[in-house]
Coordinates of C-alpha atoms and ligand atoms in Angstrom, one line a residue:
M108 CA -0.4 -121.1 33.0
S109 CA -2.8 -120.9 36.0
S110 CA -0.9 -122.9 38.6
P111 CA 1.9 -120.8 40.4
E112 CA 3.5 -123.4 42.0
A113 CA 4.5 -125.1 38.6
R114 CA 8.0 -124.2 38.2
H115 CA 9.3 -123.2 34.6
V116 CA 12.1 -125.6 34.2
S117 CA 12.2 -129.1 32.8
P118 CA 11.7 -131.7 35.8
W119 CA 15.1 -133.5 34.4
V120 CA 17.0 -130.3 34.5
D121 CA 15.6 -129.4 37.9
T122 CA 16.7 -133.0 39.4
M123 CA 20.1 -133.3 37.8
P124 CA 23.1 -133.3 39.8
P125 CA 25.9 -131.2 37.7
P126 CA 28.3 -133.9 36.2
D127 CA 31.9 -134.0 37.4
L128 CA 33.7 -133.1 34.2
G129 CA 36.8 -131.3 35.3
A130 CA 37.9 -128.2 33.6
T131 CA 39.5 -128.2 30.0
D132 CA 41.1 -125.2 28.6
P133 CA 39.9 -124.7 24.9
R134 CA 43.3 -123.4 24.1
R135 CA 44.9 -126.9 25.0
L136 CA 42.3 -129.0 23.0
D137 CA 44.0 -131.8 21.0
A138 CA 42.0 -134.3 19.3
D139 CA 41.3 -136.5 16.5
V140 CA 37.7 -135.9 16.7
L141 CA 36.0 -132.9 17.8
V142 CA 32.2 -133.1 18.7
L143 CA 30.4 -130.0 18.6
G144 CA 27.2 -130.4 20.9
G145 CA 26.9 -132.1 24.3
G146 CA 23.4 -133.9 24.0
I147 CA 22.6 -137.4 23.4
V148 CA 24.2 -137.6 20.1
G149 CA 27.4 -135.8 20.9
V150 CA 28.0 -137.3 24.1
T151 CA 27.2 -140.8 22.9
T152 CA 29.4 -140.2 19.7
A153 CA 32.2 -139.0 21.8
L154 CA 32.4 -142.1 24.1
L155 CA 31.8 -144.6 21.1
L156 CA 34.9 -143.2 19.4
Q157 CA 37.0 -142.8 22.5
R158 CA 36.1 -146.6 23.0
A159 CA 37.4 -147.3 19.6
G160 CA 40.6 -145.8 20.6
R161 CA 40.1 -142.0 19.2
Q162 CA 41.2 -139.1 21.2
V163 CA 38.0 -137.1 21.4
A164 CA 36.7 -133.7 22.6
I165 CA 33.4 -132.2 23.1
V166 CA 32.9 -128.5 22.8
S167 CA 29.1 -127.5 23.6
A168 CA 27.4 -124.4 23.9
E169 CA 25.2 -125.3 26.8
P170 CA 26.4 -127.3 29.7
I171 CA 26.1 -130.9 29.3
G172 CA 22.4 -131.7 30.5
R173 CA 21.0 -128.4 29.6
S174 CA 20.1 -129.1 26.0
V175 CA 16.9 -130.4 24.4
T176 CA 17.8 -133.9 25.4
T177 CA 16.8 -133.0 29.0
H178 CA 13.6 -131.2 28.0
S179 CA 12.3 -134.3 26.5
T180 CA 9.4 -136.7 27.5
V181 CA 12.4 -139.3 27.5
K182 CA 10.6 -142.5 26.2
V183 CA 13.2 -144.8 25.2
T184 CA 11.2 -146.7 22.5
Y185 CA 11.2 -148.0 18.9
G186 CA 7.4 -147.6 18.6
H187 CA 7.4 -144.1 17.0
G188 CA 3.7 -143.2 16.5
A189 CA 3.0 -144.0 12.8
L190 CA 6.3 -143.4 11.4
Y191 CA 7.0 -146.9 10.1
S192 CA 4.2 -146.8 7.7
K193 CA 4.9 -143.1 6.7
I194 CA 8.5 -144.0 5.8
K195 CA 7.3 -147.0 4.0
D196 CA 4.9 -144.7 1.8
T197 CA 7.8 -142.1 1.1
L198 CA 10.9 -144.2 1.0
G199 CA 9.7 -147.9 0.5
L200 CA 9.7 -150.9 2.9
D201 CA 13.5 -151.5 3.0
A202 CA 13.8 -148.0 4.3
A203 CA 11.4 -148.7 7.0
A204 CA 13.1 -151.6 7.9
A205 CA 16.5 -150.0 8.3
Y206 CA 14.9 -147.4 10.2
A207 CA 13.6 -150.1 12.7
Q208 CA 17.1 -151.8 12.7
A209 CA 18.8 -148.7 13.7
N210 CA 16.2 -147.8 16.4
V211 CA 16.2 -151.4 17.9
T212 CA 20.1 -151.2 17.9
G213 CA 20.0 -147.6 19.4
F214 CA 17.6 -148.9 22.0
Q215 CA 19.6 -151.9 23.0
R216 CA 22.9 -149.8 22.9
I217 CA 21.2 -147.6 25.5
L218 CA 20.4 -150.3 27.9
D219 CA 23.8 -151.8 27.4
L220 CA 25.6 -148.6 28.2
V221 CA 23.7 -147.9 31.4
D222 CA 24.7 -151.7 32.5
D223 CA 28.4 -151.4 31.4
L224 CA 28.8 -148.0 33.1
G225 CA 26.6 -148.7 35.9
I226 CA 24.6 -145.5 35.2
D227 CA 22.1 -144.6 37.9
C228 CA 19.4 -142.9 35.8
T229 CA 16.3 -144.7 37.1
L230 CA 16.0 -146.9 34.0
E231 CA 12.8 -148.6 33.9
R232 CA 12.7 -151.6 31.5
G233 CA 9.7 -153.7 30.3
R234 CA 7.3 -150.9 29.9
P235 CA 4.8 -151.0 27.0
H236 CA 4.8 -148.1 24.7
V237 CA 1.2 -147.6 23.2
V238 CA 0.2 -145.8 20.1
Y239 CA -3.5 -145.1 20.1
T240 CA -6.5 -143.1 18.6
E241 CA -9.8 -142.0 20.1
E242 CA -10.9 -141.1 16.5
A243 CA -12.6 -143.7 14.4
T244 CA -11.2 -142.0 11.3
K245 CA -7.8 -142.7 12.7
A246 CA -8.2 -146.4 13.3
E247 CA -7.2 -147.4 9.9
E248 CA -3.8 -145.4 10.4
I249 CA -2.9 -147.6 13.6
E250 CA -3.9 -150.8 11.6
K251 CA -1.7 -149.9 8.8
E252 CA 1.2 -149.2 11.0
A253 CA 0.7 -152.6 12.9
A254 CA 1.0 -154.1 9.5
V255 CA 4.0 -152.5 8.6
A256 CA 5.7 -153.1 11.8
Q257 CA 4.9 -156.7 11.5
R258 CA 6.3 -157.0 7.9
I259 CA 9.6 -155.6 9.0
G260 CA 9.8 -157.8 11.9
L261 CA 8.8 -155.7 14.9
P262 CA 7.1 -157.8 17.7
V263 CA 3.7 -155.5 17.9
S264 CA 0.1 -156.2 18.9
L265 CA -3.2 -154.5 18.7
S266 CA -5.5 -154.0 21.4
P267 CA -7.8 -151.4 22.6
D268 CA -6.8 -152.3 26.3
V269 CA -4.4 -149.4 27.2
P270 CA -2.9 -147.9 30.4
L271 CA -5.2 -145.0 30.5
P272 CA -8.3 -144.0 32.4
F273 CA -10.2 -143.4 29.2
E274 CA -11.5 -145.7 26.4
V275 CA -9.8 -145.7 22.9
I276 CA -10.9 -147.1 19.5
A277 CA -7.5 -148.7 18.7
A278 CA -3.9 -149.2 20.0
L279 CA -0.8 -150.6 18.9
H280 CA 1.6 -152.0 21.6
F281 CA 5.4 -152.0 21.7
Q282 CA 6.2 -154.4 24.7
D283 CA 9.4 -154.0 26.7
Q284 CA 10.3 -150.6 26.2
A285 CA 11.9 -148.3 28.6
T286 CA 12.3 -144.8 30.2
F287 CA 15.1 -143.1 32.3
H288 CA 16.3 -139.8 33.6
P289 CA 18.0 -138.2 30.6
G290 CA 20.3 -135.8 32.8
R291 CA 21.5 -138.7 34.9
Y292 CA 22.4 -140.7 31.9
L293 CA 24.1 -137.9 30.1
A294 CA 25.8 -137.2 33.1
G295 CA 27.1 -141.0 33.4
L296 CA 28.1 -141.2 29.7
A297 CA 30.2 -137.8 30.0
E298 CA 31.9 -138.7 33.3
A299 CA 32.9 -142.0 31.8
F300 CA 34.2 -140.1 28.9
V301 CA 36.1 -137.7 30.9
H302 CA 37.5 -140.4 33.3
S303 CA 38.7 -142.1 30.4
G304 CA 40.8 -139.1 29.1
G305 CA 37.9 -137.4 27.2
M306 CA 37.8 -133.5 27.3
V307 CA 34.9 -131.2 27.6
V308 CA 34.6 -127.6 27.1
E309 CA 31.4 -125.8 27.8
G310 CA 29.9 -122.5 27.0
V311 CA 31.5 -122.1 23.6
W312 CA 29.6 -121.6 20.3
A313 CA 31.1 -123.2 17.1
R314 CA 30.5 -120.7 14.1
D315 CA 32.2 -122.2 11.1
V316 CA 34.0 -125.3 9.9
D317 CA 36.6 -125.7 7.0
E318 CA 38.0 -129.0 5.9
D319 CA 40.9 -129.9 3.8
S320 CA 42.2 -133.4 2.7
R321 CA 43.9 -133.8 6.0
I322 CA 42.3 -131.7 8.7
C323 CA 39.2 -129.5 10.0
H324 CA 39.5 -125.9 11.5
V325 CA 36.6 -124.8 13.6
E326 CA 35.9 -121.2 14.5
T327 CA 34.4 -120.9 17.8
T328 CA 33.7 -118.0 20.1
A329 CA 36.8 -119.4 22.0
G330 CA 39.1 -119.0 19.1
R331 CA 40.2 -121.6 16.4
M332 CA 40.2 -125.3 16.9
S333 CA 41.5 -128.1 14.8
A334 CA 41.0 -131.9 14.5
G335 CA 41.0 -134.6 12.0
Y336 CA 37.1 -135.0 12.1
V337 CA 34.1 -132.9 13.2
V338 CA 30.9 -134.0 14.2
V339 CA 28.2 -131.4 14.2
A340 CA 25.8 -132.8 16.8
T341 CA 24.2 -129.3 17.5
Q342 CA 20.6 -130.6 16.8
Y343 CA 19.8 -128.1 14.0
P344 CA 23.2 -127.9 12.0
F345 CA 24.7 -124.6 12.3
L346 CA 26.4 -125.1 9.0
D347 CA 24.3 -124.4 5.7
R348 CA 26.5 -126.2 3.2
G349 CA 24.5 -129.7 3.3
G350 CA 21.3 -128.0 2.6
Q351 CA 19.5 -129.7 5.5
F352 CA 17.7 -126.5 6.4
A353 CA 15.8 -126.7 3.2
R354 CA 14.3 -130.0 4.2
M355 CA 13.7 -129.8 7.9
K356 CA 11.2 -128.2 10.1
A357 CA 11.8 -127.0 13.7
T358 CA 8.8 -127.6 16.1
R359 CA 8.3 -126.4 19.6
S360 CA 6.4 -128.4 22.1
Y361 CA 5.1 -128.1 25.7
G362 CA 5.5 -130.0 28.7
I363 CA 3.7 -130.2 32.1
A364 CA 4.3 -132.2 34.9
G365 CA 1.9 -133.0 37.8
V366 CA 1.0 -135.1 40.6
L367 CA -0.7 -138.3 39.5
P368 CA -3.8 -139.1 41.9
G369 CA -3.4 -142.7 43.5
G370 CA -5.2 -145.3 41.5
V371 CA -5.4 -143.6 38.3
S372 CA -3.9 -145.8 35.4
A373 CA -1.3 -144.0 33.5
G374 CA 1.5 -145.2 31.1
M375 CA 3.9 -144.8 28.3
T376 CA 1.4 -143.6 25.4
I377 CA 1.1 -141.2 22.4
N378 CA -2.1 -140.5 20.1
V379 CA -2.1 -140.3 16.4
G380 CA -3.6 -137.1 15.2
S381 CA -3.6 -133.6 16.2
P382 CA -2.9 -132.4 19.1
I383 CA -0.6 -134.7 20.3
H384 CA -0.7 -135.8 23.8
S385 CA 2.4 -138.0 24.7
T386 CA 2.5 -139.4 28.5
R387 CA 4.7 -141.2 30.8
T388 CA 5.0 -141.3 34.4
A389 CA 8.1 -140.6 36.6
H390 CA 9.0 -141.0 40.2
L391 CA 10.6 -137.7 40.9
G392 CA 11.0 -135.5 44.2
G393 CA 9.2 -138.4 46.4
E394 CA 6.2 -138.0 44.1
D395 CA 4.4 -139.9 41.2
L396 CA 4.2 -137.5 38.4
L397 CA 2.4 -137.7 35.2
I398 CA 4.2 -136.0 32.4
V399 CA 2.1 -134.8 29.4
V400 CA 4.1 -133.2 26.3
G401 CA 2.5 -131.8 23.1
E402 CA 0.5 -129.0 21.7
G403 CA 3.5 -128.7 19.3
H404 CA 3.7 -125.9 16.4
E405 CA 6.4 -124.7 13.9
V406 CA 8.7 -122.4 15.7
G407 CA 7.9 -118.7 15.5
H408 CA 4.3 -119.3 14.1
V409 CA 2.6 -118.8 17.6
S410 CA 2.8 -115.8 19.7
D411 CA 0.7 -116.8 22.8
T412 CA 2.6 -119.8 23.5
G413 CA 1.2 -119.6 27.3
E414 CA -2.1 -121.0 26.1
R415 CA -0.5 -124.4 25.1
W416 CA 0.5 -125.0 28.7
T417 CA -3.0 -124.1 29.7
R418 CA -4.5 -126.6 27.2
L419 CA -2.2 -129.5 28.4
Q420 CA -3.0 -128.7 32.0
E421 CA -6.9 -128.8 31.4
W422 CA -6.3 -132.3 29.4
A423 CA -4.4 -133.5 32.2
R424 CA -6.8 -132.4 34.6
D425 CA -9.9 -133.5 32.7
R426 CA -8.5 -137.1 31.8
F427 CA -6.4 -138.1 34.6
G428 CA -7.6 -135.7 37.6
V429 CA -4.2 -134.1 37.8
T430 CA -4.6 -130.7 39.6
D431 CA -1.1 -130.4 41.7
L432 CA 1.3 -129.2 38.7
R433 CA 5.0 -129.1 39.5
Y434 CA 6.7 -128.2 36.3
H435 CA 6.0 -126.5 32.9
W436 CA 8.5 -126.2 30.2
S437 CA 9.1 -126.4 26.4
A438 CA 11.8 -127.5 23.9
E439 CA 12.3 -127.8 20.1
E440 CA 12.8 -130.6 18.0
T441 CA 13.8 -131.0 14.3
S442 CA 12.2 -133.3 11.8
T443 CA 13.0 -134.0 8.1
L444 CA 10.5 -134.0 5.3
D445 CA 10.7 -137.7 4.7
H446 CA 10.9 -138.3 8.6
V447 CA 14.2 -140.2 8.5
P448 CA 17.3 -138.7 10.2
F449 CA 20.0 -136.7 8.5
T450 CA 23.0 -138.5 9.7
G451 CA 26.3 -139.0 7.9
R452 CA 28.6 -136.6 6.1
I453 CA 27.2 -133.4 6.0
A454 CA 27.6 -132.4 2.3
P455 CA 28.7 -134.1 -1.0
G456 CA 32.3 -133.8 -1.2
S457 CA 32.7 -133.4 2.5
E458 CA 34.8 -136.0 4.0
R459 CA 35.4 -135.1 7.3
V460 CA 32.5 -133.3 8.7
F461 CA 29.4 -135.2 10.0
T462 CA 26.1 -134.3 11.4
A463 CA 23.1 -136.0 13.0
C464 CA 19.7 -134.2 13.1
G465 CA 16.1 -134.5 12.2
F466 CA 14.7 -137.2 14.7
D467 CA 11.3 -136.1 14.7
G468 CA 10.6 -136.3 18.2
W469 CA 12.5 -139.9 18.6
G470 CA 16.0 -138.6 19.5
M471 CA 16.9 -141.1 22.3
T472 CA 17.1 -144.2 20.0
N473 CA 17.7 -142.2 16.8
G474 CA 20.2 -140.2 18.3
T475 CA 22.1 -143.5 19.6
A476 CA 21.8 -145.1 16.5
S477 CA 23.3 -141.9 14.8
A478 CA 26.1 -142.0 17.3
L479 CA 27.0 -145.5 16.3
L480 CA 26.7 -144.9 12.6
I481 CA 29.1 -141.7 13.0
R482 CA 31.6 -143.9 14.8
D483 CA 31.2 -146.5 12.0
L484 CA 31.8 -143.9 9.0
I485 CA 35.1 -142.4 10.9
L486 CA 36.3 -145.9 11.6
G487 CA 35.7 -147.0 7.9
Q488 CA 33.5 -149.5 8.9
D489 CA 29.9 -150.7 7.2
N490 CA 26.8 -149.7 8.7
P491 CA 23.4 -151.2 7.8
W492 CA 21.4 -147.9 8.1
A493 CA 24.2 -145.7 6.4
A494 CA 22.4 -145.4 3.0
T495 CA 19.0 -144.7 4.7
F496 CA 20.0 -142.1 7.0
D497 CA 22.7 -140.5 4.6
A498 CA 22.4 -136.8 5.4
R499 CA 23.8 -135.9 1.7
R500 CA 20.2 -136.6 0.5
A501 CA 19.3 -133.2 1.7
A502 CA 21.6 -131.7 -1.0
T503 CA 21.0 -134.4 -3.8
G504 CA 17.1 -135.3 -3.2
L505 CA 14.5 -134.2 -5.7
P506 CA 12.2 -131.4 -4.7
G507 CA 8.9 -133.2 -3.8
K508 CA 5.6 -131.5 -2.7
E509 CA 6.6 -131.3 0.9
F510 CA 9.8 -129.7 0.0
V511 CA 8.2 -127.0 -2.0
K512 CA 5.6 -126.3 0.4
H513 CA 8.1 -125.8 3.2
N514 CA 10.4 -123.5 1.1
V515 CA 7.8 -121.6 -0.4
H516 CA 6.7 -120.5 3.1
V517 CA 10.2 -119.8 4.2
A518 CA 10.6 -117.9 1.0
K519 CA 7.4 -115.7 1.9
T520 CA 8.5 -115.1 5.6
W521 CA 11.7 -113.7 4.1
V522 CA 10.4 -111.7 1.6
R523 CA 7.7 -110.3 3.8
G524 CA 10.5 -109.1 6.1
R525 CA 12.3 -107.5 3.6
V526 CA 9.6 -106.0 1.2
G527 CA 6.7 -105.1 3.5
G528 CA 9.2 -104.3 6.2
A529 CA 8.2 -103.5 9.6
P530 CA 5.4 -100.6 10.6
K531 CA 7.3 -97.4 11.5
G532 CA 6.9 -96.7 15.0
S533 CA 8.7 -95.8 18.4
P534 CA 9.6 -98.3 21.0
A535 CA 8.9 -95.4 23.4
D536 CA 5.2 -96.4 22.9
L537 CA 5.5 -99.9 24.1
E538 CA 3.6 -100.5 27.3
R539 CA 5.3 -102.8 30.0
G540 CA 5.2 -106.4 28.7
E541 CA 5.0 -105.3 25.1
A542 CA 6.9 -106.2 22.1
A543 CA 6.8 -105.4 18.4
V544 CA 9.1 -105.5 15.5
L545 CA 9.2 -101.8 14.3
E546 CA 11.2 -99.8 11.7
V547 CA 13.2 -97.3 13.9
E548 CA 15.5 -94.8 12.1
G549 CA 15.4 -97.1 8.9
E550 CA 16.4 -99.9 11.0
Q551 CA 14.2 -103.3 11.5
T552 CA 14.1 -103.3 15.2
A553 CA 12.7 -106.1 17.6
A554 CA 11.9 -104.2 20.8
Y555 CA 10.6 -105.4 24.1
R556 CA 9.5 -103.3 27.1
D557 CA 10.1 -105.7 30.2
E558 CA 7.8 -105.6 33.3
Q559 CA 10.3 -103.5 35.1
G560 CA 10.1 -100.7 32.2
T561 CA 13.5 -101.5 30.8
L562 CA 13.3 -101.5 26.9
H563 CA 15.4 -104.4 25.2
A564 CA 16.1 -103.4 21.4
V565 CA 17.9 -105.4 19.1
S566 CA 18.0 -106.1 15.2
S567 CA 14.9 -108.1 14.1
V568 CA 17.0 -109.8 11.0
C569 CA 18.1 -113.3 12.3
T570 CA 21.7 -114.0 12.0
H571 CA 21.1 -117.6 10.4
M572 CA 19.7 -116.5 7.0
A573 CA 18.2 -113.2 7.8
C574 CA 14.5 -114.0 8.2
T575 CA 12.5 -111.6 10.5
V576 CA 12.0 -112.8 14.0
A577 CA 8.7 -113.2 15.9
W578 CA 7.8 -112.5 19.3
N579 CA 7.1 -115.5 21.9
D580 CA 5.1 -114.2 24.5
G581 CA 4.8 -117.2 26.9
E582 CA 8.6 -117.5 27.1
K583 CA 9.7 -113.9 26.3
S584 CA 12.0 -114.7 23.4
W585 CA 12.5 -113.5 19.6
D586 CA 11.9 -116.8 17.6
C587 CA 12.7 -117.2 14.0
P588 CA 9.7 -118.7 11.8
C589 CA 12.2 -120.0 9.1
H590 CA 14.4 -122.7 10.8
G591 CA 13.7 -122.3 14.4
S592 CA 16.6 -120.1 15.9
R593 CA 15.5 -118.4 19.2
F594 CA 17.0 -115.2 20.9
T595 CA 16.7 -113.6 24.2
P596 CA 15.4 -110.0 24.3
D597 CA 19.1 -108.8 24.5
G598 CA 19.7 -110.9 21.3
D599 CA 21.8 -113.7 22.9
V600 CA 21.3 -117.1 21.1
L601 CA 19.1 -119.5 23.0
H602 CA 18.6 -122.0 20.1
G603 CA 20.4 -122.7 16.8
P604 CA 21.0 -123.1 13.8
A605 CA 22.0 -119.1 14.5
S606 CA 25.2 -119.0 16.3
S607 CA 25.6 -115.3 16.4
P608 CA 23.5 -112.9 18.7
L609 CA 21.2 -110.4 17.1
P610 CA 23.2 -106.6 17.2
R611 CA 21.7 -104.7 19.9
R612 CA 20.1 -101.4 18.8
N613 CA 20.8 -98.0 20.7
V614 CA 17.2 -96.7 20.9
Q615 CA 15.0 -95.1 23.6
Ligands
LIG223 C1 9.2 -131.8 24.0 C2 10.1 -133.0 23.4 C3 9.6 -134.2 23.9 C4 10.7 -135.2 23.2 N1 10.3 -136.6 23.5 C5 11.0 -137.8 23.2 C6 10.8 -138.9 23.6 O1 10.1 -139.1 24.4 N2 11.6 -139.9 23.2 C7 12.8 -139.6 22.3 O2 13.3 -140.6 21.8 N3 12.9 -138.5 22.0 C8 12.2 -137.3 22.3 N4 12.6 -136.1 21.8 C9 13.5 -135.8 20.8 C10 14.7 -135.7 21.5 O3 14.8 -135.2 22.7 C11 15.8 -135.1 20.7 O4 15.5 -135.6 19.4 C12 17.3 -135.3 21.2 O5 17.4 -135.0 22.7 C13 18.2 -134.4 20.4 O6 19.7 -134.9 20.8 P1 20.9 -133.8 20.2 O7 21.9 -134.4 20.9 O8 20.6 -133.9 18.9 O9 20.4 -132.3 20.6 P2 20.5 -131.5 22.0 O10 20.2 -132.4 23.3 O11 19.9 -130.3 21.7 O12 22.4 -131.3 22.1 C14 22.7 -130.3 21.1 C15 24.0 -129.7 21.7 O13 24.6 -128.8 20.7 C16 24.9 -127.6 21.5 N5 25.0 -126.6 20.4 C17 24.2 -126.2 19.6 N6 24.5 -125.1 18.7 C18 26.0 -125.2 18.9 C19 26.9 -124.4 18.4 N7 26.8 -123.6 17.4 N8 28.3 -124.9 18.9 C20 28.5 -125.6 19.8 N9 27.4 -126.3 20.3 C21 26.0 -126.1 19.9 C22 23.8 -127.4 22.6 O14 24.3 -126.5 23.5 C23 23.6 -128.8 22.9 O15 24.6 -129.3 23.8 C24 11.6 -135.0 22.4 C25 11.7 -133.6 22.0 C26 11.0 -132.7 22.4 C27 11.4 -131.4 22.0
LIG224 S1 16.7 -119.7 11.7 FE1 17.2 -119.6 9.6 S2 16.6 -117.6 9.0 FE2 16.3 -117.7 11.1

């Protein structure tokens, strides 16, 4: 990244006042429903259940407003690239219609919550979201998406006239979509929840959940907690029992925000194809910023992640004339192999534990729709997208081509870590800024010497399911190529599904 003024933080985190949530002692939690996770899914679910008369508590590893939700592009839209046609092809037209109904409802619920609670989150309504292509070979994909969207009743139109300073070949327009500030939105929801008697505990990791016919027990880093129902809203579920990990991919994407030159046309857009460039504008810190997000890759599969920001920076400069960068950041998202979220009871036989994940980059509306669904399931109410979103299909679905490809790759990564092992070596040979996975005294060791010369050495075996972690040079972290867990050089968990640190190694 060649722009020293661009701060390494998400613009939303940087401009978010900390919410006023009081202080809850984890030992005094008393809840009908324990929600694990303080992102859009967790906070919305907690608020909706509280409004339905349940006593609810949120337990979150990160503080509210520090999770993926506040590292997103934050387009509030039910125009999801070319997903409707992909879902129609894999699961059928009815599933695509149920997905649309969920997301239109999630979209509307966000607008209603902002109005009801008077949340000051710079919500801008009435903005079009445009899905476009510059490649002649992709025009058909856009036309197909338009046809499927029209068949399931979405009001879309095709026109190559787009809010971009360059020409495109085909574009699909979803009118009346929205953007907001996700940190302010989450803070508004969480404050309303707390002011009505909800409890929030931050900085606590959940590690396991047991349930019987009456109650659930959650093992956490702050001790054991109990509740009638548990909602695992941790993005990637840290529980393996539902098999979701075998049908999900974790992708890391990169974001930049820079000053948009006056008079340059820019709107809420995304291309189909690769690399993705997703854009929107935002007025932050008194400036009009262009946000560009994309250049994604599966977590742990790329070491020189810094070059992803450079490529985004070049694209924003060449296409929009953006030269003054303000922010750069990255974040992780999960997607299911059939592109529909896993939301509902976490596993066959489980009655009291719920999950919601796999939003494929569209978690604002999918996350809100998932919160509505979990509320309905806990209250015993029907929900029109329950069958399509059902998380238990992860354990019961047939292994398709994508399933085999994904899991062969995970298995190969696992075996490579065990059988080939790491090269024998001495961390003493590492230069400043260098990292390597080495066999040291018979132990697989992930070692990094920082720019000050201090050596950080931890086990290289991921505490989720024992794959070998890989170095992420752009962000100075150990990332797991199997399901996307990330760790600091000292082994602390940055991102799940792992919830336990990599043990430290005492080597020189
Ligand atoms: C770069 C990028 C751009 C995106 N752009 C858009 C967009 O424009 N529009 C859109 O709709 N979606 C977008 N998304 C997707 C969207 O941001 C996510 O789908 C959504 O924020 C996920 O919300 P969540 O509540 O599931 O997860 P999170 O917001 O990550 O919340 C998870 C919570 O769980 C906690 N947690 C994790 N593990 C544990 C544990 N073991 N115990 C306790 N707590 C735990 C975390 O601390 C956190 O509070 C984007 C995603 C990315 C990565
Ligand atoms: S994230 Fe699953 S093995 Fe590492």
